Short mmCIF file of C-alpha atoms in Angstrom, two decimals:
data_model
loop_
_atom_site.label_atom_id
_atom_site.label_comp_id
_atom_site.label_asym_id
_atom_site.label_seq_id
_atom_site.Cartn_x
_atom_site.Cartn_y
_atom_site.Cartn_z
CA MET A 1 50.13 54.37 32.19
CA GLU A 2 47.60 56.27 33.35
CA ASN A 3 47.76 59.48 32.29
CA GLU A 4 47.53 62.94 34.98
CA ASN A 5 42.88 62.76 34.17
CA THR A 6 42.56 59.15 35.07
CA PHE A 7 44.39 59.43 38.79
CA ILE A 8 42.85 62.22 39.13
CA GLU A 9 39.51 61.16 38.50
CA GLN A 10 40.22 57.33 40.35
CA ALA A 11 41.14 59.44 43.20
CA MET A 12 38.40 61.35 43.22
CA ARG A 13 36.18 57.66 43.20
CA ILE A 14 37.17 56.30 45.81
CA PRO A 15 36.07 58.60 48.76
CA GLN A 16 32.51 57.65 47.38
CA LEU A 17 32.92 54.34 47.67
CA GLU A 18 30.22 52.77 49.55
CA GLN A 19 33.11 49.82 50.21
CA LEU A 20 36.22 48.42 48.28
CA PHE A 21 37.64 45.02 48.24
CA VAL A 22 41.49 44.25 49.30
CA ALA A 23 42.88 41.12 48.66
CA PHE A 24 44.79 39.62 52.11
CA GLY A 25 46.93 37.67 52.79
CA ALA A 26 45.39 34.91 54.46
CA GLY A 27 48.73 33.50 56.68
CA THR A 28 49.27 37.40 56.96
CA ARG A 29 45.87 38.86 57.90
CA LEU A 30 47.88 42.00 56.06
CA PRO A 31 46.67 43.22 53.48
CA PHE A 32 48.91 40.80 49.93
CA VAL A 33 51.54 43.22 48.93
CA THR A 34 53.07 41.78 45.57
CA CYS A 35 56.22 43.77 44.32
CA ASP A 36 56.61 46.18 41.15
CA GLU A 37 58.43 44.48 38.42
CA GLU A 38 60.16 47.25 36.68
CA ASP A 39 60.10 50.37 39.99
CA PHE A 40 60.24 47.67 42.59
CA THR A 41 57.41 49.92 44.73
CA ASP A 42 55.23 47.78 47.46
CA GLN A 43 51.48 48.01 45.83
CA ILE A 44 48.46 46.29 47.27
CA TRP A 45 45.37 45.00 45.17
CA THR A 46 41.70 46.45 45.72
CA PHE A 47 37.95 46.10 43.86
CA VAL A 48 35.29 47.85 43.75
CA GLU A 49 33.21 44.92 42.44
CA GLU A 50 33.94 41.92 44.72
CA GLU A 51 33.47 39.31 41.90
CA LYS A 52 36.57 41.11 40.56
CA ALA A 53 38.65 40.94 43.58
CA LYS A 54 37.63 37.21 44.09
CA HIS A 55 38.66 36.69 40.81
CA TYR A 56 42.49 37.57 41.21
CA ALA A 57 42.77 35.62 44.01
CA ASP A 58 41.69 32.67 42.66
CA VAL A 59 43.91 33.23 39.65
CA ARG A 60 46.97 34.58 42.10
CA ARG A 61 45.64 31.19 44.12
CA GLU A 62 46.23 29.01 41.06
CA ASN A 63 49.20 30.61 39.15
CA PHE A 64 51.05 31.59 42.28
CA GLN A 65 49.77 29.14 45.28
CA ASP A 66 49.50 32.04 47.02
CA PRO A 67 46.15 31.27 49.74
CA LEU A 68 44.38 34.63 49.80
CA VAL A 69 41.08 36.05 51.09
CA VAL A 70 38.88 39.59 49.96
CA VAL A 71 38.45 41.53 52.49
CA LYS A 72 35.00 44.14 52.80
CA VAL A 73 36.53 47.56 54.01
CA PRO A 74 33.20 49.62 54.23
CA GLY A 75 33.67 53.43 53.25
CA GLU A 76 33.56 54.74 56.31
CA GLN A 77 36.94 52.74 57.23
CA LEU A 78 39.04 53.55 54.04
CA LEU A 79 40.16 56.74 55.20
CA PRO A 80 41.96 55.22 57.98
CA PHE A 81 42.22 52.31 56.47
CA PHE A 82 44.92 54.01 53.70
CA SER A 83 46.35 56.14 56.32
CA SER A 84 47.15 52.68 58.85
CA LEU A 85 49.46 51.05 54.82
CA PHE A 86 52.67 53.86 56.12
CA SER A 87 53.02 51.49 59.05
CA TYR A 88 53.89 48.16 56.55
CA GLY A 89 55.78 50.29 53.67
CA ILE A 90 53.24 50.45 50.91
CA ASP A 91 54.46 52.53 47.80
CA VAL A 92 50.71 51.83 45.28
CA ILE A 93 47.12 51.27 45.45
CA MET A 94 46.02 49.45 42.91
CA PHE A 95 42.78 49.83 41.50
CA GLN A 96 40.44 48.22 40.48
CA GLU A 97 37.03 48.89 38.72
CA GLU A 98 34.78 47.00 36.10
CA GLU A 99 38.08 47.07 33.80
CA ARG A 100 39.93 50.11 34.59
CA LEU A 101 43.32 49.12 36.68
CA THR A 102 45.41 52.42 37.67
CA ARG A 103 47.90 52.96 39.68
CA LEU A 104 47.50 54.78 42.99
CA PRO A 105 50.88 56.38 44.72
CA LEU A 106 50.04 56.44 48.38
CA GLU A 107 51.29 59.75 49.35
CA LYS A 108 48.51 60.91 46.54
CA LEU A 109 45.29 59.29 48.32
CA VAL A 110 46.17 60.14 51.69
CA LYS A 111 48.86 62.74 53.22
CA ARG A 112 51.37 60.66 54.72
CA PRO A 113 51.85 61.35 58.85
CA ASP A 114 54.60 64.10 59.69
CA LEU A 115 56.33 62.97 63.14
CA SER A 116 60.06 65.42 63.25
CA GLN A 117 57.66 68.44 64.94
CA ILE A 118 57.00 65.64 67.48
CA PRO A 119 59.30 65.25 70.71
CA GLU A 120 61.32 62.27 69.88
CA GLU A 121 60.06 60.53 73.17
CA LYS A 122 56.61 61.15 71.79
CA ARG A 123 56.48 60.09 68.76
CA PRO A 124 54.62 56.91 68.47
CA LEU A 125 56.40 53.50 67.21
CA LEU A 126 56.29 52.02 63.76
CA ASN A 127 58.35 50.15 62.18
CA PRO A 128 58.00 49.85 58.34
CA GLN A 129 60.50 47.90 56.83
CA MET A 130 60.56 45.35 59.38
CA GLN A 131 56.57 44.95 58.69
CA LEU A 132 56.72 44.73 55.12
CA SER A 133 59.46 42.10 55.20
CA GLY A 134 57.94 40.40 57.38
CA ILE A 135 54.72 40.64 54.61
CA HIS A 136 57.17 38.92 52.29
CA PHE A 137 58.61 36.11 54.17
CA ILE A 138 55.45 34.91 55.57
CA GLN A 139 53.60 35.20 52.05
CA GLU A 140 55.96 33.07 50.72
CA MET A 141 56.07 30.63 54.08
CA ASN A 142 52.69 30.09 53.29
CA ARG A 143 53.11 29.04 49.54
CA LYS A 144 52.73 25.48 48.88
CA GLU A 145 55.68 25.68 46.22
CA ARG A 146 58.34 28.16 47.77
CA ASN A 147 60.58 29.76 46.50
CA ALA A 148 63.86 28.61 47.95
CA GLN A 149 65.77 31.53 47.06
CA ALA A 150 63.67 33.84 47.36
CA LEU A 151 62.20 32.64 50.77
CA HIS A 152 65.97 33.05 51.67
CA GLU A 153 66.30 36.32 50.82
CA TYR A 154 63.40 37.55 52.38
CA GLU A 155 64.43 35.39 55.85
CA GLU A 156 67.63 37.15 55.39
CA GLU A 157 66.07 40.49 55.25
CA MET A 158 63.25 40.42 58.04
CA ALA A 159 65.56 39.16 60.68
CA ALA A 160 68.42 42.42 60.02
CA ASN A 161 64.83 44.38 60.39
CA ILE A 162 64.05 43.17 63.53
CA VAL A 163 67.71 43.23 64.92
CA ARG A 164 68.26 47.25 63.99
CA SER A 165 64.12 47.54 65.44
CA ARG A 166 62.87 48.78 68.39
CA PHE A 167 59.56 46.85 70.09
CA LEU A 168 56.28 47.03 72.28
CA VAL A 169 56.59 45.13 75.35
CA PRO A 170 53.37 45.31 77.02
CA HIS A 171 53.03 44.51 80.71
CA GLN A 172 50.38 45.10 83.13
CA MET A 173 50.96 46.89 86.49
CA GLU A 174 49.46 46.86 90.07
CA GLY A 175 49.49 50.41 91.06
CA ASP A 176 51.26 53.75 90.06
CA ALA A 177 55.50 52.89 89.58
CA PRO A 178 56.44 49.82 89.67
CA LEU A 179 58.38 47.60 93.00
CA PRO A 180 62.17 47.58 92.48
CA ASP A 181 62.20 44.00 92.31
CA GLY A 182 59.96 43.89 89.44
CA SER A 183 56.63 42.05 91.72
CA ASN A 184 54.01 43.86 90.18
CA ILE A 185 54.59 44.37 86.35
CA ARG A 186 53.16 41.07 85.28
CA ILE A 187 54.33 40.30 81.53
CA PRO A 188 51.08 39.13 79.34
CA CYS A 189 52.37 35.32 77.10
CA VAL A 190 50.18 33.87 74.04
CA GLN A 191 51.09 30.09 74.30
CA ASN A 192 51.26 27.10 71.71
CA LYS A 193 49.15 23.95 71.20
CA GLU A 194 52.14 22.38 73.07
CA GLY A 195 51.81 25.09 75.88
CA GLU A 196 55.06 26.12 75.74
CA LYS A 197 54.86 30.32 76.59
CA PHE A 198 56.14 33.12 74.28
CA GLN A 199 56.69 37.02 75.04
CA PRO A 200 54.35 38.88 72.22
CA LEU A 201 56.30 42.08 71.05
CA PHE A 202 54.79 44.75 68.44
CA THR A 203 55.38 47.18 65.44
CA ASP A 204 53.67 49.57 66.60
CA GLY A 205 50.62 50.84 68.13
CA GLN A 206 47.76 49.30 66.26
CA GLU A 207 49.39 46.18 66.16
CA LEU A 208 49.38 46.15 69.82
CA LEU A 209 45.40 47.53 69.42
CA LYS A 210 44.34 44.10 68.13
CA PHE A 211 45.83 41.80 70.06
CA ASP A 212 44.85 44.22 73.70
CA LYS A 213 41.10 45.59 72.33
CA ASP A 214 40.10 46.66 75.92
CA ARG A 215 43.32 49.01 76.47
CA LYS A 216 44.19 47.09 79.69
CA LEU A 217 47.99 47.31 78.81
CA ARG A 218 50.89 49.41 79.37
CA ALA A 219 53.71 48.89 77.01
CA SER A 220 57.56 50.18 77.27
CA VAL A 221 59.46 50.72 73.52
CA ILE A 222 62.96 48.33 73.48
CA ALA A 223 65.07 48.04 71.08
CA PHE A 224 65.59 44.16 70.39
CA GLU A 225 69.37 44.10 71.47
CA ASN A 226 68.21 44.89 74.98
CA ILE A 227 64.67 42.00 74.33
CA PRO A 228 67.00 39.13 76.49
CA LYS A 229 67.01 41.35 79.57
CA ALA A 230 63.52 42.00 79.52
CA MET A 231 62.29 38.17 78.94
CA GLY A 232 60.23 36.75 81.34
CA GLN A 233 61.82 33.49 82.80
CA GLU A 234 59.19 30.97 82.14
CA VAL A 235 58.92 32.14 77.98
CA LYS A 236 60.55 29.57 75.57
CA GLY A 237 60.32 32.62 73.60
CA ILE A 238 59.30 35.41 71.93
CA VAL A 239 56.18 36.26 68.87
CA ILE A 240 56.45 39.71 66.71
CA ASN A 241 52.55 41.00 66.33
CA PRO A 242 50.99 37.69 67.29
CA MET A 243 47.73 38.33 65.45
CA SER A 244 49.38 39.08 62.22
CA LEU A 245 52.45 38.17 60.87
CA ASN A 246 52.84 35.66 64.19
CA ILE A 247 56.58 35.75 64.02
CA VAL A 248 58.15 33.25 66.50
CA LEU A 249 61.47 33.25 68.17
CA LEU A 250 63.15 30.89 70.14
CA GLY A 251 64.81 32.67 73.41
CA GLU A 252 68.16 30.59 72.54
CA LYS A 253 68.70 31.80 69.21
CA ILE A 254 68.05 35.64 69.83
CA PRO A 255 71.52 36.03 71.09
CA ALA A 256 73.15 34.36 67.92
CA LEU A 257 70.52 36.60 65.61
CA ILE A 258 71.40 39.76 67.78
CA GLU A 259 75.26 39.28 67.36
CA ARG A 260 74.87 38.79 63.42
CA PHE A 261 73.02 41.20 62.46
CA LYS A 262 73.65 44.24 64.56
CA PRO A 263 74.25 47.50 63.61
CA ASP A 264 77.80 47.72 63.73
CA ALA A 265 78.14 44.40 62.30
CA GLN A 266 80.71 43.75 59.69
#
């Protein structure tokens, strides 16, 4: 365990870096997350030297079949990068420089945003529990040799979090207000290789921006239990965060999922 002097030294060191190399999951396109076996904190892995990052990726790939990639985060993007980690439920930054590995609590590096003073109707939407459980599930799904028990537990936790979450549902609208019949509202869709259409949902604003870089879409916040009412007639189902987690749910399965995991279910 690092002493306080080591922590302060490393915390002050990070903002001075020209870049930092971060292990990302190839299947999630998000920082790779591990859970500490002792205190169960969720952590990501960062490295000053690219060679160390590549070695970590190689070790995870060989020993755990984790498909990882190394992503360089430029120095000027480090603060927004670390700030974005709250939306994924991350607790700890594992920071390696040369042979020294330091555990840095995320809240000691950047301040957690305080949304309590913002009126509820104006607060940005965040779903850290849903994001985190989705990351663990997709990471396990992408291993060559999956742990069936772990995969089942991750899937159950993710499904419960999905049903109990609210999502951003994007749309385009001709004019300033929707018409009574909704004829001036267009819902964007994504297609799979078979040409089937799926309606995208997003856990938060930064995930929506990955999909809508030009900011042409509007978005409504909808509880998952109301998603069947908001689905287009021609879509096969929904896809959550298509630019990262890419969690696909068939429309015909959604009512049973809601019934099973809704908050008042016994």
